[in-house]
Amino acid sequence: MDAFSKPLLMVLNGTPVWPPPLWLMRQAGRYLPEYRAIRAEVPDFIALCRDPVRAAEVTLQPIRRFGFDAAILFSDILILPWALGHGLAFKEGEGPVLPKLRDAAGVAALDPAKMASAVAPVMETVRRVRAGLAAEGFDHTALIGFAGAPFTVACYMVEGGGSRDFAATRSMAYSDPTLFGALMDVLVEATVGYLSAQADAGAEVLMLFDSWAGVLAPSLFRTHVVAATARIVEQMKRLHPAVPVIGFPRLAGLMVAEYAAQTGVDAVGMDTGMDLTKAASMVGEGVAVQGNLDPMALVAGGSALQAATADILIGLRGKRLIFNLGHGIVPQTPPAHVAALVEQVRAT
Ligand code: 1CP
């Protein structure tokens, strides 16, 4: 199977494929016992992201079990700020903890010159996954590389970790646009370098996770989500014209139309709250849509899962759909429910 007959690449390049290509955000993770076994060997999550043998292994685990149409590099969006020299720790049960970036000295301390060597192991993981997919006969499976979109990465850097509303980040964007703009500029350029290195190493598709895009008011969304993403996509299209880009502006609501029209992405990831049929008509035929099954329907399983899956498949029948969740799979998901979902989508 040549590259252009991989279903995910066909959909991204403009051709609908039915049944639609299927993968799940966070498909490698704690819901799989084989992931938990590897995780137990490497308690430090950053060390796991920088261990090419183990990171490639956990990337391949869900492909072996479920035969998904995409493998997604096992890493994290916060590896990029870490590689720029910003601190990062993952505390058990607490999620990520970072120093709070609140002033110009914090931006000046970021060092893009450090990045290439810090992320070299991630590029080795990309090479190993590509080789592993070929060696294990997964000819239909495309490899997705990714980064956090600059706004979402900035959220974690300013806040110092996760947050319900990212209030400090949003208020900095209003009260000190020069400082926030300087941080965004560093992140835009670093993201281009990081994604470009992944494409050079063998990533066939790139995805930008803007998980917190929807916390912004429209005017700030236009600057820090739409324009920042457009700057990245424009450079990526120049450097890697054959590598499609998927954008995921989570919780964007109505702003998804401008995002789809103005960023240059090839597909837009829709979150769980979107009416997928309406959203697809808002973004038009020029852009593929990815999504958007509720991860909790996958936890529930049974007839609720079947009905929620059927809604998506009926609503988007024959369109450029990449079947996925509306957000990441959660650890309590029974793997048997994932197998049932795959069977239903494949039989459509
Ligand atoms: O205990 C563990 O094993 C760590 C849990 C974990 C995992 C499995 C984290 C910590 N990150 C990851 C991997 C990961 N993260 C991937 C790998 C590939 C795959 O999808 O299978 C990807 C693409 C991400 C992306 C990511 N990390 C996002 C964007 C997508 C989303 O979920 O919105 C975000 C926001 C993060 C930050 C992050 N990393 C980890 C956690 C717990 C969080 C969320 C922190 C928070 O805001 O609460």
Coordinates of C-alpha atoms and ligand atoms in Angstrom, one line a residue:
M1 CA 0.0 0.0 0.0
D2 CA 1.6 3.3 -1.0
A3 CA 1.4 6.4 1.2
F4 CA -1.6 7.8 -0.6
S5 CA -3.7 4.7 -0.1
K6 CA -3.6 5.0 3.6
P7 CA -7.2 6.0 4.5
L8 CA -6.2 8.8 6.9
L9 CA -3.9 10.4 4.2
M10 CA -6.6 10.1 1.6
V11 CA -9.2 11.9 3.7
L12 CA -6.7 14.6 4.6
N13 CA -5.7 15.0 0.9
G14 CA -9.3 15.5 -0.2
T15 CA -10.9 12.1 -0.9
P16 CA -13.7 10.8 1.4
V17 CA -13.1 7.2 2.5
W18 CA -15.9 5.0 3.9
P19 CA -15.9 3.4 6.4
P20 CA -14.0 6.4 7.7
P21 CA -10.4 6.1 9.1
L22 CA -10.4 5.7 12.9
W23 CA -8.1 6.5 15.7
L24 CA -8.6 7.8 19.3
M25 CA -7.0 10.6 21.1
R26 CA -4.8 9.3 24.0
Q27 CA -5.1 5.8 22.5
A28 CA -1.9 4.8 24.2
G29 CA -2.4 5.1 27.9
R30 CA -3.5 3.9 31.3
Y31 CA -6.7 2.1 30.1
L32 CA -4.4 -0.5 28.5
P33 CA -2.7 -3.1 30.9
E34 CA 0.3 -3.3 28.5
Y35 CA 0.8 0.5 28.9
R36 CA 0.6 0.3 32.7
A37 CA 3.2 -2.5 32.7
I38 CA 5.7 -0.3 30.8
R39 CA 4.8 2.8 32.8
A40 CA 5.6 0.8 36.0
E41 CA 9.2 0.3 34.7
V42 CA 9.6 4.1 34.2
P43 CA 8.0 6.0 37.0
D44 CA 9.2 9.4 35.6
F45 CA 6.9 10.3 32.8
I46 CA 9.3 12.7 31.1
A47 CA 11.9 9.9 31.1
L48 CA 9.3 7.7 29.4
C49 CA 8.8 10.3 26.7
R50 CA 12.6 10.4 26.2
D51 CA 13.0 6.7 26.0
P52 CA 12.7 5.8 22.3
V53 CA 12.5 2.1 22.7
R54 CA 9.7 2.2 25.3
A55 CA 7.9 5.3 23.8
A56 CA 7.8 3.5 20.4
E57 CA 6.6 0.3 22.1
V58 CA 3.6 2.1 23.8
T59 CA 2.8 4.0 20.5
L60 CA 2.5 0.6 18.8
Q61 CA 0.5 -1.1 21.6
P62 CA -3.0 0.2 20.6
I63 CA -2.3 -0.5 16.9
R64 CA -1.6 -4.1 17.6
R65 CA -4.8 -4.5 19.7
F66 CA -7.2 -2.5 17.6
G67 CA -5.6 -1.9 14.1
F68 CA -6.2 1.8 14.1
D69 CA -5.6 3.9 11.0
A70 CA -3.2 6.2 12.8
A71 CA -0.5 5.8 15.4
I72 CA 0.2 8.9 17.4
L73 CA 3.7 9.5 18.7
F74 CA 3.9 8.9 22.4
S75 CA 5.1 12.1 24.0
D76 CA 3.4 15.1 25.6
I77 CA 2.6 18.7 24.6
L78 CA 4.7 19.9 27.6
I79 CA 7.9 18.3 26.3
L80 CA 8.3 21.4 24.1
P81 CA 8.5 24.0 27.0
W82 CA 10.7 21.5 28.8
A83 CA 13.0 21.4 25.8
L84 CA 13.2 25.2 25.8
G85 CA 14.6 25.0 29.3
H86 CA 11.4 25.7 31.2
G87 CA 11.0 23.4 34.2
L88 CA 8.5 20.6 34.2
A89 CA 7.5 17.8 36.6
F90 CA 4.6 15.3 36.6
K91 CA 3.3 14.7 40.1
E92 CA 1.4 11.5 40.7
G93 CA -2.3 12.3 40.7
E94 CA -1.7 16.0 40.3
G95 CA -0.8 16.4 36.6
P96 CA 2.0 18.7 35.3
V97 CA 3.7 21.3 37.5
L98 CA 5.8 24.1 35.9
P99 CA 7.4 27.3 37.1
K100 CA 4.9 30.2 36.6
L101 CA 6.0 32.4 33.8
R102 CA 4.9 36.0 34.7
D103 CA 7.6 38.4 33.4
A104 CA 10.0 39.3 30.5
A105 CA 12.8 37.5 32.3
G106 CA 10.8 34.3 32.1
V107 CA 10.5 34.7 28.3
A108 CA 14.1 35.7 27.9
A109 CA 15.2 32.5 29.8
L110 CA 13.6 30.3 27.1
D111 CA 16.4 29.0 24.9
P112 CA 15.4 27.7 21.5
A113 CA 19.0 26.7 20.9
K114 CA 18.6 24.0 23.5
M115 CA 15.6 22.4 21.8
A116 CA 17.1 20.3 19.0
S117 CA 19.3 18.2 21.3
A118 CA 16.6 18.0 24.0
V119 CA 14.1 16.5 21.6
A120 CA 16.5 14.2 19.7
P121 CA 15.1 11.1 21.6
V122 CA 11.6 12.1 20.4
M123 CA 12.8 12.1 16.8
E124 CA 14.4 8.7 17.4
T125 CA 10.9 7.5 18.6
V126 CA 9.3 8.7 15.4
R127 CA 11.9 6.8 13.3
R128 CA 11.3 3.6 15.4
V129 CA 7.5 3.8 15.1
R130 CA 7.7 4.2 11.3
A131 CA 10.0 1.2 11.1
G132 CA 7.9 -0.8 13.5
L133 CA 4.6 -0.1 11.6
A134 CA 6.2 -1.3 8.4
A135 CA 7.9 -4.3 10.0
E136 CA 4.6 -5.4 11.7
G137 CA 2.6 -5.1 8.5
F138 CA 0.4 -2.1 9.5
D139 CA 0.5 -0.7 5.9
H140 CA -2.8 1.2 6.4
T141 CA -1.6 3.0 9.5
A142 CA -0.2 6.6 9.2
L143 CA 2.0 8.1 11.9
I144 CA 0.8 11.4 13.5
G145 CA 3.4 13.7 15.1
F146 CA 2.1 16.5 17.3
A147 CA 2.7 19.6 19.4
G148 CA 0.6 21.6 21.7
A149 CA -0.6 24.8 19.9
P150 CA 1.2 27.9 21.3
F151 CA -1.8 29.2 23.2
T152 CA -2.4 26.0 25.1
V153 CA 1.3 25.6 25.9
A154 CA 1.4 29.2 27.1
C155 CA -1.6 28.4 29.4
Y156 CA 0.4 25.7 31.2
M157 CA 3.6 27.9 31.3
V158 CA 1.8 31.0 32.7
E159 CA -0.5 29.2 35.1
G160 CA 2.2 26.7 36.3
G161 CA 0.1 23.7 35.5
G162 CA -3.5 22.8 34.7
S163 CA -6.4 25.1 35.6
R164 CA -10.2 25.3 35.5
D165 CA -10.3 28.6 33.7
F166 CA -6.6 29.8 33.0
A167 CA -7.5 33.2 34.5
A168 CA -3.8 34.3 34.9
T169 CA -3.1 33.5 31.3
R170 CA -6.2 35.3 30.0
S171 CA -5.6 38.4 32.2
M172 CA -1.9 38.6 31.0
A173 CA -3.1 38.5 27.4
Y174 CA -5.3 41.6 28.1
S175 CA -3.1 43.5 30.6
D176 CA 0.4 42.9 29.1
P177 CA -0.1 42.1 25.4
T178 CA 3.6 42.8 24.7
L179 CA 4.8 40.2 27.2
F180 CA 2.2 37.6 26.2
G181 CA 2.9 38.3 22.5
A182 CA 6.6 37.8 23.1
L183 CA 5.9 34.4 24.7
M184 CA 3.6 33.4 21.8
D185 CA 6.3 34.4 19.3
V186 CA 8.9 32.2 20.9
L187 CA 6.4 29.3 21.0
V188 CA 5.3 29.8 17.4
E189 CA 8.9 29.5 16.1
A190 CA 9.8 26.7 18.4
T191 CA 6.7 24.7 17.4
V192 CA 7.6 25.1 13.7
G193 CA 11.1 23.7 14.4
Y194 CA 9.7 20.9 16.6
L195 CA 7.0 19.8 14.0
S196 CA 9.5 20.1 11.1
A197 CA 11.9 17.8 12.9
Q198 CA 9.1 15.3 13.4
A199 CA 8.2 15.4 9.7
D200 CA 11.9 15.0 8.8
A201 CA 12.0 11.9 11.1
G202 CA 9.0 10.3 9.4
A203 CA 5.8 11.7 10.8
E204 CA 3.2 11.6 8.0
V205 CA 0.6 13.9 9.6
L206 CA 1.0 16.6 12.2
M207 CA -1.6 17.6 14.8
L208 CA -1.8 20.8 16.9
F209 CA -3.6 20.3 20.2
D210 CA -5.2 23.6 21.3
S211 CA -7.0 22.1 24.2
W212 CA -7.8 25.4 25.9
A213 CA -8.6 27.5 22.8
G214 CA -12.2 27.9 23.9
V215 CA -11.4 29.8 27.1
L216 CA -10.6 32.9 25.0
A217 CA -13.0 35.7 24.0
P218 CA -13.3 36.0 20.2
S219 CA -10.8 38.9 19.7
L220 CA -8.1 37.1 21.6
F221 CA -9.1 33.8 19.9
R222 CA -8.4 35.5 16.6
T223 CA -4.9 36.5 17.6
H224 CA -3.7 33.7 19.8
V225 CA -5.5 30.7 18.2
V226 CA -6.3 31.6 14.6
A227 CA -3.4 33.8 13.7
A228 CA -0.8 31.9 15.7
T229 CA -1.9 28.6 14.1
A230 CA -2.0 30.2 10.6
R231 CA 1.7 31.3 11.1
I232 CA 2.7 27.7 12.0
V233 CA 0.7 26.1 9.2
E234 CA 2.0 28.6 6.6
Q235 CA 5.6 27.7 7.5
M236 CA 4.9 24.0 7.7
K237 CA 3.3 24.1 4.2
R238 CA 6.5 25.7 2.9
L239 CA 8.8 23.3 4.6
H240 CA 6.7 20.1 4.3
P241 CA 4.1 20.7 1.6
A242 CA 3.1 17.0 1.5
V243 CA 2.5 16.7 5.3
P244 CA -1.1 17.5 6.2
V245 CA -2.0 19.3 9.5
I246 CA -4.9 18.6 11.8
G247 CA -5.9 21.4 14.2
F248 CA -7.9 20.8 17.4
P249 CA -9.3 24.1 18.8
R250 CA -11.1 22.5 21.7
L251 CA -14.2 24.3 23.0
A252 CA -14.0 26.8 20.1
G253 CA -17.8 26.7 19.5
L254 CA -18.8 29.1 16.7
M255 CA -15.2 30.3 16.2
V256 CA -14.5 26.9 14.6
A257 CA -15.7 28.4 11.3
E258 CA -13.0 31.1 11.3
Y259 CA -10.5 28.6 12.5
A260 CA -11.2 26.3 9.5
A261 CA -11.3 29.1 7.0
Q262 CA -8.2 31.0 8.1
T263 CA -5.6 28.7 9.6
G264 CA -4.9 26.6 6.5
V265 CA -5.3 23.3 8.4
D266 CA -6.4 20.3 6.4
A267 CA -8.7 19.0 9.1
V268 CA -10.4 20.3 12.2
G269 CA -10.8 18.2 15.3
M270 CA -14.2 18.7 16.9
D271 CA -14.8 18.4 20.6
T272 CA -17.6 16.5 22.3
G273 CA -19.9 19.5 22.6
M274 CA -20.0 20.2 18.8
D275 CA -23.0 19.1 16.7
L276 CA -20.8 17.3 14.2
T277 CA -23.3 17.6 11.3
K278 CA -23.7 21.4 11.8
A279 CA -20.0 21.9 12.5
A280 CA -19.1 20.1 9.3
S281 CA -21.5 22.3 7.2
M282 CA -20.0 25.4 8.9
V283 CA -16.4 24.5 8.0
G284 CA -17.4 23.5 4.4
E285 CA -16.1 20.9 2.0
G286 CA -12.5 22.2 1.9
V287 CA -11.6 20.9 5.3
A288 CA -12.0 17.4 6.8
V289 CA -13.5 16.9 10.2
Q290 CA -12.3 14.7 13.0
G291 CA -14.3 13.6 16.0
N292 CA -16.2 13.6 18.2
L293 CA -17.6 10.7 20.2
D294 CA -18.0 11.5 23.9
P295 CA -15.2 9.6 25.8
M296 CA -17.9 8.8 28.4
A297 CA -20.0 7.0 25.8
L298 CA -16.9 4.8 25.4
V299 CA -16.8 4.2 29.1
A300 CA -20.5 3.3 29.2
G301 CA -20.4 0.9 26.2
G302 CA -23.4 -1.1 25.1
S303 CA -26.4 0.5 23.4
A304 CA -25.5 4.0 24.5
L305 CA -22.1 3.7 22.8
Q306 CA -23.8 2.2 19.7
A307 CA -26.3 5.0 19.4
A308 CA -23.7 7.8 19.9
T309 CA -21.4 6.2 17.3
A310 CA -24.3 5.7 14.8
D311 CA -25.2 9.4 15.2
I312 CA -21.8 10.4 14.0
L313 CA -21.7 7.8 11.2
I314 CA -25.1 8.7 9.9
G315 CA -24.6 12.5 10.2
L316 CA -21.3 12.5 8.2
R317 CA -21.9 9.6 5.9
G318 CA -19.8 9.8 2.8
K319 CA -18.1 13.0 4.0
R320 CA -14.4 13.6 4.8
L321 CA -14.6 12.2 8.3
I322 CA -11.8 11.0 10.6
F323 CA -13.7 9.1 13.3
N324 CA -12.3 9.9 16.8
L325 CA -13.3 11.0 20.3
G326 CA -14.1 14.5 21.2
H327 CA -11.4 14.5 23.8
G328 CA -8.9 12.0 25.1
I329 CA -9.8 8.5 26.2
V330 CA -10.0 8.2 30.0
P331 CA -8.2 5.6 32.1
Q332 CA -11.4 3.8 33.3
T333 CA -12.3 2.9 29.7
P334 CA -12.7 -0.9 29.2
P335 CA -10.6 -2.0 26.3
A336 CA -13.5 -4.3 25.2
H337 CA -15.6 -1.2 24.6
V338 CA -12.9 0.1 22.3
A339 CA -12.9 -3.2 20.4
A340 CA -16.7 -3.0 20.0
L341 CA -16.4 0.6 18.7
V342 CA -13.8 -0.4 16.1
E343 CA -16.1 -3.2 15.0
Q344 CA -19.1 -0.9 14.6
V345 CA -17.2 1.7 12.6
R346 CA -15.6 -0.9 10.4
A347 CA -19.0 -2.4 9.6
T348 CA -20.7 0.8 8.6
Ligands
1CP1 O1 0.5 8.8 34.2 C1 0.7 8.8 33.0 O2 1.0 7.8 32.3 C2 0.8 10.2 32.3 C3 -0.5 10.5 31.7 C4 -0.2 11.2 30.4 C5 -0.1 10.6 29.1 C6 -0.4 9.1 28.8 C7 0.1 12.6 30.2 C8 0.3 13.6 31.3 N1 0.4 12.8 28.9 C9 0.2 11.6 28.2 C10 0.5 11.4 26.7 C11 -0.1 12.3 25.7 N2 -0.5 13.6 26.0 C12 -0.2 12.1 24.4 C13 0.3 10.8 23.7 C14 -0.3 10.2 22.6 C15 -1.7 9.6 22.7 O3 -2.7 10.4 22.4 O4 -1.9 8.4 22.8 C16 -0.7 13.3 23.8 C17 -1.1 13.5 22.4 C18 -0.9 14.2 24.9 C19 -1.4 15.6 24.7 C20 -1.7 16.5 25.8 N3 -1.0 16.5 27.0 C21 -2.7 17.5 25.8 C22 -3.5 17.8 24.7 C23 -4.7 16.9 24.5 C24 -5.7 16.9 25.7 O5 -5.9 15.9 26.4 O6 -6.4 18.0 25.8 C25 -2.6 18.1 27.1 C26 -3.5 19.2 27.6 C27 -1.6 17.5 27.8 C28 -1.1 17.9 29.2 C29 -1.1 16.8 30.1 N4 -0.2 15.8 30.1 C30 -0.5 14.8 31.0 C31 -1.7 15.3 31.7 C32 -2.3 14.6 32.8 C33 -2.1 16.5 31.1 C34 -3.3 17.3 31.4 C35 -3.1 18.2 32.5 C36 -4.3 19.0 32.9 O7 -4.6 20.1 32.3 O8 -5.1 18.6 33.8

